[in-house]
Coordinates of C-alpha atoms and ligand atoms in Angstrom, one line a residue:
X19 CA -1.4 -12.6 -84.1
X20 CA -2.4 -16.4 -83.9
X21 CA -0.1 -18.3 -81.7
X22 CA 0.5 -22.0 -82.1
X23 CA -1.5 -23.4 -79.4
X24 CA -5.0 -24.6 -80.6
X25 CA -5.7 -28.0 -79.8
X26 CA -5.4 -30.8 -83.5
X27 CA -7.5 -33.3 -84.0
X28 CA -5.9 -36.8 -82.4
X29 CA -6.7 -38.2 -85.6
X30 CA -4.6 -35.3 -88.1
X31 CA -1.7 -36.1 -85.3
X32 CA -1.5 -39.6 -85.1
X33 CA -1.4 -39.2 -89.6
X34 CA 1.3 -36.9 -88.9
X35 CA 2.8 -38.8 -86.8
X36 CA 3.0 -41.9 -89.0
X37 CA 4.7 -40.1 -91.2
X38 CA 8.0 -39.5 -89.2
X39 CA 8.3 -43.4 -89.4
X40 CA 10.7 -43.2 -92.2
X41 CA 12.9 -40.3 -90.2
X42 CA 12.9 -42.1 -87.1
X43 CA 10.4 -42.1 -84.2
X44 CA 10.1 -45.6 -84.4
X45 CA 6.2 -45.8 -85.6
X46 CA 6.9 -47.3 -88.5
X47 CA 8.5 -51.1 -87.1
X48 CA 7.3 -50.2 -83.5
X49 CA 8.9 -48.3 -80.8
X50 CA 12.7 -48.1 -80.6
X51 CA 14.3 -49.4 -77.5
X52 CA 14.8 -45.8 -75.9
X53 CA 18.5 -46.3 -75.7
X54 CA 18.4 -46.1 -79.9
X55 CA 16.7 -42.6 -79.7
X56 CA 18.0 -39.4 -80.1
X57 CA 16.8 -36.3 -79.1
X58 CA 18.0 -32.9 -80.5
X59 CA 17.6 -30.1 -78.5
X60 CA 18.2 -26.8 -79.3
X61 CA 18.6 -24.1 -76.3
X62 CA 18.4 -20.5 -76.1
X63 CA 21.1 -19.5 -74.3
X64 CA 22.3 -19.2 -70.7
X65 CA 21.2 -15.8 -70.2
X66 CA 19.7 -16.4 -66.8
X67 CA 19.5 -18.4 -63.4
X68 CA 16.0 -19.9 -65.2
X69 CA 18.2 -20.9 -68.0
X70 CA 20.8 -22.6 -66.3
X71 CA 18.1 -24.4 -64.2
X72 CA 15.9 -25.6 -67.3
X73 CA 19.1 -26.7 -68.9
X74 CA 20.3 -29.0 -66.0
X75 CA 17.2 -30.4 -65.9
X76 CA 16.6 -31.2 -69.2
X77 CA 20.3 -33.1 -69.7
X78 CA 19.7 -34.9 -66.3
X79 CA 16.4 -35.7 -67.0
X80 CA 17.3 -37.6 -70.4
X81 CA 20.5 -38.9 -68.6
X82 CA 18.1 -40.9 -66.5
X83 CA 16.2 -42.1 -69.2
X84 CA 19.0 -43.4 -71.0
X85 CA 18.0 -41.5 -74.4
X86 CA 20.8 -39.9 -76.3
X87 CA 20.6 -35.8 -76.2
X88 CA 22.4 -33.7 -78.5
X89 CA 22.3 -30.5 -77.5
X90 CA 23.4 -26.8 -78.7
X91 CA 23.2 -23.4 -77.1
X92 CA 22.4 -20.1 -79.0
X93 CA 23.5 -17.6 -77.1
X94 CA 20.0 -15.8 -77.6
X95 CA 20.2 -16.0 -81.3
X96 CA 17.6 -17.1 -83.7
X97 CA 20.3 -17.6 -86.8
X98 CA 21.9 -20.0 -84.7
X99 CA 19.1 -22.0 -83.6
X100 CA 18.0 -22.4 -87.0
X101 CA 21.3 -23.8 -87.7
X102 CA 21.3 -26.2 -84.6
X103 CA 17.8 -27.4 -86.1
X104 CA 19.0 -27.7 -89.7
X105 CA 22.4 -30.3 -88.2
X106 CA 19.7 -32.3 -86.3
X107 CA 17.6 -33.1 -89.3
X108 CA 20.4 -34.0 -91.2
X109 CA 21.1 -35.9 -88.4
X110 CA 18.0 -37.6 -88.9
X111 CA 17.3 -37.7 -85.2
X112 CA 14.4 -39.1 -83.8
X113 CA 12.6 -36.2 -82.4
X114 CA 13.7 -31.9 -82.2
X115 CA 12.6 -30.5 -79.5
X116 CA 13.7 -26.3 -78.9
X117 CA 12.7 -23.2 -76.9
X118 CA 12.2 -20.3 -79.6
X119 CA 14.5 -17.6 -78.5
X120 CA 11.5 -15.4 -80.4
X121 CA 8.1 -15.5 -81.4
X122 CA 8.5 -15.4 -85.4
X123 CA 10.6 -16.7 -88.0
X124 CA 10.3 -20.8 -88.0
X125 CA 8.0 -21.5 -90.5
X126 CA 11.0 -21.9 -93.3
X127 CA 12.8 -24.4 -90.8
X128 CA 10.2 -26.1 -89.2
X129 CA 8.6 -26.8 -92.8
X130 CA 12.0 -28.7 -93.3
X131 CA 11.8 -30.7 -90.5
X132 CA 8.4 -31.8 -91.5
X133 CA 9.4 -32.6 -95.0
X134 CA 12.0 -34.8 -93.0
X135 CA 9.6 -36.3 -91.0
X136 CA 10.8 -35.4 -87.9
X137 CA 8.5 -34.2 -85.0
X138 CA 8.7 -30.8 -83.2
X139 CA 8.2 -30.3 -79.3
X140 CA 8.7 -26.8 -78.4
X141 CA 9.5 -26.5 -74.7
X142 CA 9.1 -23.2 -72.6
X143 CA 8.4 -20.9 -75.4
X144 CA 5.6 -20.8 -78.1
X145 CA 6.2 -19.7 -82.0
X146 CA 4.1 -17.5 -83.7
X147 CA 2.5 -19.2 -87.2
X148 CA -0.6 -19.8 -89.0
X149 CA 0.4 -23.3 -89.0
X150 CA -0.3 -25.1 -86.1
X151 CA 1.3 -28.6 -87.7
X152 CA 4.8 -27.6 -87.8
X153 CA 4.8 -28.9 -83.9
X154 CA 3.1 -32.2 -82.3
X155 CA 3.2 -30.3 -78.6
X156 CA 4.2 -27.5 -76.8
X157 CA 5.0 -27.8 -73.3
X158 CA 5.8 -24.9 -71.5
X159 CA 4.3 -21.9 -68.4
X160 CA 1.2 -19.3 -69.5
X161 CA 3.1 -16.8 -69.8
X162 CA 0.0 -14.3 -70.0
X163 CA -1.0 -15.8 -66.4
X164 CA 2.2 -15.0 -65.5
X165 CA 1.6 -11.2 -66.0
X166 CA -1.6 -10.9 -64.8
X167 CA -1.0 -12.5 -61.3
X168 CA 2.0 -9.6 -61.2
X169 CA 0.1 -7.2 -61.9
X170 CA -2.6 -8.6 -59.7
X171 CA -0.4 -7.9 -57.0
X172 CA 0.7 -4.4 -57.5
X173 CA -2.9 -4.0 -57.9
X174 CA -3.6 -4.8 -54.4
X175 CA -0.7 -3.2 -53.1
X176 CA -2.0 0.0 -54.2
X177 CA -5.8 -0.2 -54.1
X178 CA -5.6 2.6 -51.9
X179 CA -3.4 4.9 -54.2
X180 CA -4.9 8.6 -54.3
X181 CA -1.3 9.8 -56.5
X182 CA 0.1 8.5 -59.4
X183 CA 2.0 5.3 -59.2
X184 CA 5.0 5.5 -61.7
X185 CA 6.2 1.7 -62.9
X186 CA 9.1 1.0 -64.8
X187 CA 8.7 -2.4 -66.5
X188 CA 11.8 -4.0 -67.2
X189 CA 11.0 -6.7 -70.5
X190 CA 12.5 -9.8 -71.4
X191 CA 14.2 -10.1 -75.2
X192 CA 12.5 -8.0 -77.6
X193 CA 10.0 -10.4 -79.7
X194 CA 10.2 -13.0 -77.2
X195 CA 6.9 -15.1 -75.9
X196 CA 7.3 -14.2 -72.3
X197 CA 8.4 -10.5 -73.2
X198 CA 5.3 -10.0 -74.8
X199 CA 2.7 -12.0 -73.3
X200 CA 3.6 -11.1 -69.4
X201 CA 3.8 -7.5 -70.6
X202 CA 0.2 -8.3 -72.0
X203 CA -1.2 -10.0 -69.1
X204 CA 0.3 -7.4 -66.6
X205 CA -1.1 -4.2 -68.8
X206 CA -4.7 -5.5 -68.7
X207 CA -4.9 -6.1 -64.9
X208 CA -3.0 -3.0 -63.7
X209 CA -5.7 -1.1 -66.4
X210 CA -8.3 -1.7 -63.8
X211 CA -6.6 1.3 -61.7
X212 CA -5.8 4.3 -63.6
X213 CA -3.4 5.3 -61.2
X214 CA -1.1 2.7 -62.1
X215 CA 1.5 4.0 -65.1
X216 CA 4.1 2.3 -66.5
X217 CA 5.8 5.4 -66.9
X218 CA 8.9 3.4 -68.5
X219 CA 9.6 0.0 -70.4
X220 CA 13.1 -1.3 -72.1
X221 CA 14.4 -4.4 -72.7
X222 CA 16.8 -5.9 -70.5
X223 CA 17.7 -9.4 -72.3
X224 CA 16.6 -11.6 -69.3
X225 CA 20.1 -10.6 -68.4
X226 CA 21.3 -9.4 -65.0
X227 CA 23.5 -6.9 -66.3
X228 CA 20.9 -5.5 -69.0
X229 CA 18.4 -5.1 -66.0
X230 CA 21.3 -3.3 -63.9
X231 CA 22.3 -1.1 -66.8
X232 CA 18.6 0.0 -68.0
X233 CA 17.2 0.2 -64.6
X234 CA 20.5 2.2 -63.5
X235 CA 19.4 4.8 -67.0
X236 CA 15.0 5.0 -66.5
X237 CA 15.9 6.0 -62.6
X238 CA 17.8 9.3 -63.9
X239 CA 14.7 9.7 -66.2
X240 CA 11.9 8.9 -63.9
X241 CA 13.3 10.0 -60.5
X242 CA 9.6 9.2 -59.1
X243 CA 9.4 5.6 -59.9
X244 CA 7.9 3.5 -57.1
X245 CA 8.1 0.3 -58.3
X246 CA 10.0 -2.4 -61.1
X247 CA 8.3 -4.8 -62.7
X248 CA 10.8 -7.0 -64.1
X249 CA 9.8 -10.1 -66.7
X250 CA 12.4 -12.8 -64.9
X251 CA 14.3 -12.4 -61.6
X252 CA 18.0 -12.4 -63.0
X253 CA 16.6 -8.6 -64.8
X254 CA 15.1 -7.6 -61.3
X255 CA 18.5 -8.8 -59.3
X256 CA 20.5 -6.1 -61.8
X257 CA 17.6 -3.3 -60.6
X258 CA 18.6 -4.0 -56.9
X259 CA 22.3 -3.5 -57.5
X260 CA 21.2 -0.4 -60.1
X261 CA 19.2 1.1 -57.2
X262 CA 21.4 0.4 -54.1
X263 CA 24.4 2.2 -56.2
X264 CA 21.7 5.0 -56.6
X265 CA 21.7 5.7 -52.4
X266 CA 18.0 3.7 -52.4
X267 CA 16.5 0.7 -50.9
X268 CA 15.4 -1.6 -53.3
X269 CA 12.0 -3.3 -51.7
X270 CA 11.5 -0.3 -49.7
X271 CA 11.7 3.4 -51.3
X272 CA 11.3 1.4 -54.7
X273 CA 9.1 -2.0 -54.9
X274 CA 10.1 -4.8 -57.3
X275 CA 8.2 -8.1 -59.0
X276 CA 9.7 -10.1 -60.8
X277 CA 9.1 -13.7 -62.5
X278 CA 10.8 -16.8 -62.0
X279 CA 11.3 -18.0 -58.6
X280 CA 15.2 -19.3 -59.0
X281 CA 17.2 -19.2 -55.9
X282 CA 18.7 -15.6 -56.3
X283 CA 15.3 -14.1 -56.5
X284 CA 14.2 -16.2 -53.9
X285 CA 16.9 -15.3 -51.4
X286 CA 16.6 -11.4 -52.5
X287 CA 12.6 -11.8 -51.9
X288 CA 13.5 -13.6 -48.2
X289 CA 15.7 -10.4 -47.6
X290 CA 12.8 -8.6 -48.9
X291 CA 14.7 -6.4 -51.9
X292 CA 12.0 -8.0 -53.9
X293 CA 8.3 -8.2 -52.5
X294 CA 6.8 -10.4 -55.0
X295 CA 7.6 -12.9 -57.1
X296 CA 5.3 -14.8 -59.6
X297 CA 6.9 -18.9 -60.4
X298 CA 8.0 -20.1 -63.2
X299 CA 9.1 -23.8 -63.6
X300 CA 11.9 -24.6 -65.4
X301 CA 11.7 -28.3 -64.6
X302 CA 10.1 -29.0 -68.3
X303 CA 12.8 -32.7 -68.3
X304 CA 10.4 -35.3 -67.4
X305 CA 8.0 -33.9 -68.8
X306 CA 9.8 -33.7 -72.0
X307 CA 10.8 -37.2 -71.4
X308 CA 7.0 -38.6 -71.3
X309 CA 6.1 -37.0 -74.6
X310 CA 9.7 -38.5 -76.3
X311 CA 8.3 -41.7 -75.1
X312 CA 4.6 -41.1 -76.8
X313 CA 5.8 -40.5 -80.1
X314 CA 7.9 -43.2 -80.4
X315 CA 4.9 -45.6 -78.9
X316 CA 3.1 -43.9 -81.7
X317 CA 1.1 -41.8 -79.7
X318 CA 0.0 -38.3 -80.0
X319 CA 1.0 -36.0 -77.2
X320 CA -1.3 -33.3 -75.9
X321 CA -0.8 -30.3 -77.8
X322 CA -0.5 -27.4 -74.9
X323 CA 0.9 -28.8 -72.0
X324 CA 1.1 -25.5 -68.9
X325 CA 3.4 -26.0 -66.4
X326 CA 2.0 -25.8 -63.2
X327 CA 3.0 -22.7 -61.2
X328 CA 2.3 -20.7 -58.1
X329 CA 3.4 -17.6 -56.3
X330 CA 5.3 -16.3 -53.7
X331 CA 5.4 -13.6 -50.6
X332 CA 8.4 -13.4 -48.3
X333 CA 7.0 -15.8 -45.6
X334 CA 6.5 -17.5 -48.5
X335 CA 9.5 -17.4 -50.2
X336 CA 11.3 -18.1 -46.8
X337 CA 9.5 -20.9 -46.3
X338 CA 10.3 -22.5 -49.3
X339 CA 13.4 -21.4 -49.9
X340 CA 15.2 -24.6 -47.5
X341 CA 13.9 -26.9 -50.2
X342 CA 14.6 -25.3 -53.6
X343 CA 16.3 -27.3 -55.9
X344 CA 17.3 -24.7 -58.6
Ligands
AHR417 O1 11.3 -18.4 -71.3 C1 11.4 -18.3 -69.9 C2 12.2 -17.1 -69.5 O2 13.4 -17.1 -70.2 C3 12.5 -17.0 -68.1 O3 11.6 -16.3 -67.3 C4 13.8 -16.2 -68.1 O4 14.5 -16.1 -66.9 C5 14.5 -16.9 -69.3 O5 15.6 -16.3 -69.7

């Protein structure tokens, strides 16, 4: 599958964007003053600390800029995202911007807003489609990166394995970008050592309770596990509940990775119930802001934005930990 992140020509983009002059933007009779734009957004869900975090930001971040934001939540469903989209362009506001809650299944909406001549930003999560001009940028983590630096980690933490290491992998929302790309990135680094098997993987939802509930199932089915390798921390802090209430020690006779970084995960990593965790920004606001801001000057954004991430051990993580915002 092609996803929507090749790079347009500046010259295609700044024809397509001309053409949302009629439909706001403001490139038709110049930029509008930013306190005339409005911005619809249309959000996942709350399913996890991540969520809650990216949410804040975003709302703060377009508080400070004094641009209007209209915003809707999803509650993890793509029916009503497409709906949320659908008010904004009858709305005719300036710019959509939205975080697919999966992969596939925009081109029908996304050709609307087009028609409309409103411009796309999709923030955190990519969409899945041949064409690449239903959006003007996507800003948002590599997800695939993400993956393979956890599964870098359990590589090295087991370099010396002679047995079988059994891995339950605990995935994000079925169909989702980061279900399936940091299940992708993860699989082709942990190849390298055939004594790594993921001897287990179920969706959890990116919810606390869905990683409680299936980690609290796969341990009666796979007694042996010796370590969880959850797509965002919120799944991994259900795990550590899932295997406590099973007599174990999370961290210690089972091992756990997870993605995200938010504070929970943080503080369960400084307590060292988790032993890795790979960072994933959800500060995406100002960012956001800056490319509102070019396509109402006119200008075409950069098409892939990536967030810029890093990792964390627990020194690491309670080192840092003091200073986290989210
Ligand atoms: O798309 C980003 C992911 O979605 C985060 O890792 C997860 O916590 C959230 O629900």
């Amino acid at each position: 599958m092609k996803k929507l992140i090749g790079i347009a020509a500046a010259g295609a983009m700044l024809v397509a964007l001309a053409g949302c002059a009629s439909a706001g933007g403001g490139t038709a009779d110049g930029p509008k003053p930013l306190d005339e734009l409005v911005v619809g957004f249309a959000q996942v869900g709350a399913e996890s600390g991540w969520r809650t975090a990216n949410t804040k930001d975003i709302q703060s971040a377009f508080e400070e800029a004094g641009i209007e934001l209209k915003f809707s939540d999803a509650q993890q469903k793509q029916e009503n995202q497409i709906k949320a989209i659908r008010s904004y362009i009858q709305q005719q506001v300036d710019v959509i911007a939205f975080s697919p809650v999966v992969e596939t299944g925009w081109d029908a909406v996304l050709n609307e807003a087009k028609a409309a001549g409103i411009p796309v930003v999709l923030t955190d999560r990519a969409v899945d489609s041949k064409d690449d001009s239903l959006y003007v940028s996507f800003l948002g983590s590599d997800f695939v990166e993400e993956g393979k630096k956890a599964g870098q980690w359990v590589l090295e933490e087991y370099a010396d394995a002679t047995e079988p290491v059994e891995i339950i992998q605990l995935e994000g929302t079925t169909g989702a970008a980061p279900a399936i790309d940091r299940a992708e990135g993860f699989a082709e680094v942990i190849a390298e050592n055939p004594a790594l098997e993921v001897v287990a993987s179920q969706t959890g939802d990116f919810t606390r309770a869905g990683g409680k509930q299936v980690t609290e199932a796969l341990l009666k089915s796979n007694p042996g596990v010796d370590l969880i390798y959850a797509h965002n921390d919120d799944m991994g802090l259900g795990a550590i509940e899932a295997i406590e209430a099973a007599g174990l020690v999370p961290g210690k006779d089972i091992k756990i990775v997870t993605v995200d970084a938010v504070k929970d995960g943080m503080q369960a990593l400084a307590d060292g119930k988790i032993n890795f965790i790979v960072e994933c920004s959800p500060l995406l606001g100002k960012q956001l802001i800056e490319i509102v801001k070019q396509i109402n000057d006119g200008e075409a954004p950069e098409k892939r934005i990536i967030t810029e991430e890093t990792t964390f051990t627990q020194e690491q993580a309670i080192e840092a930990l003091p200073d986290r915002q989210y």
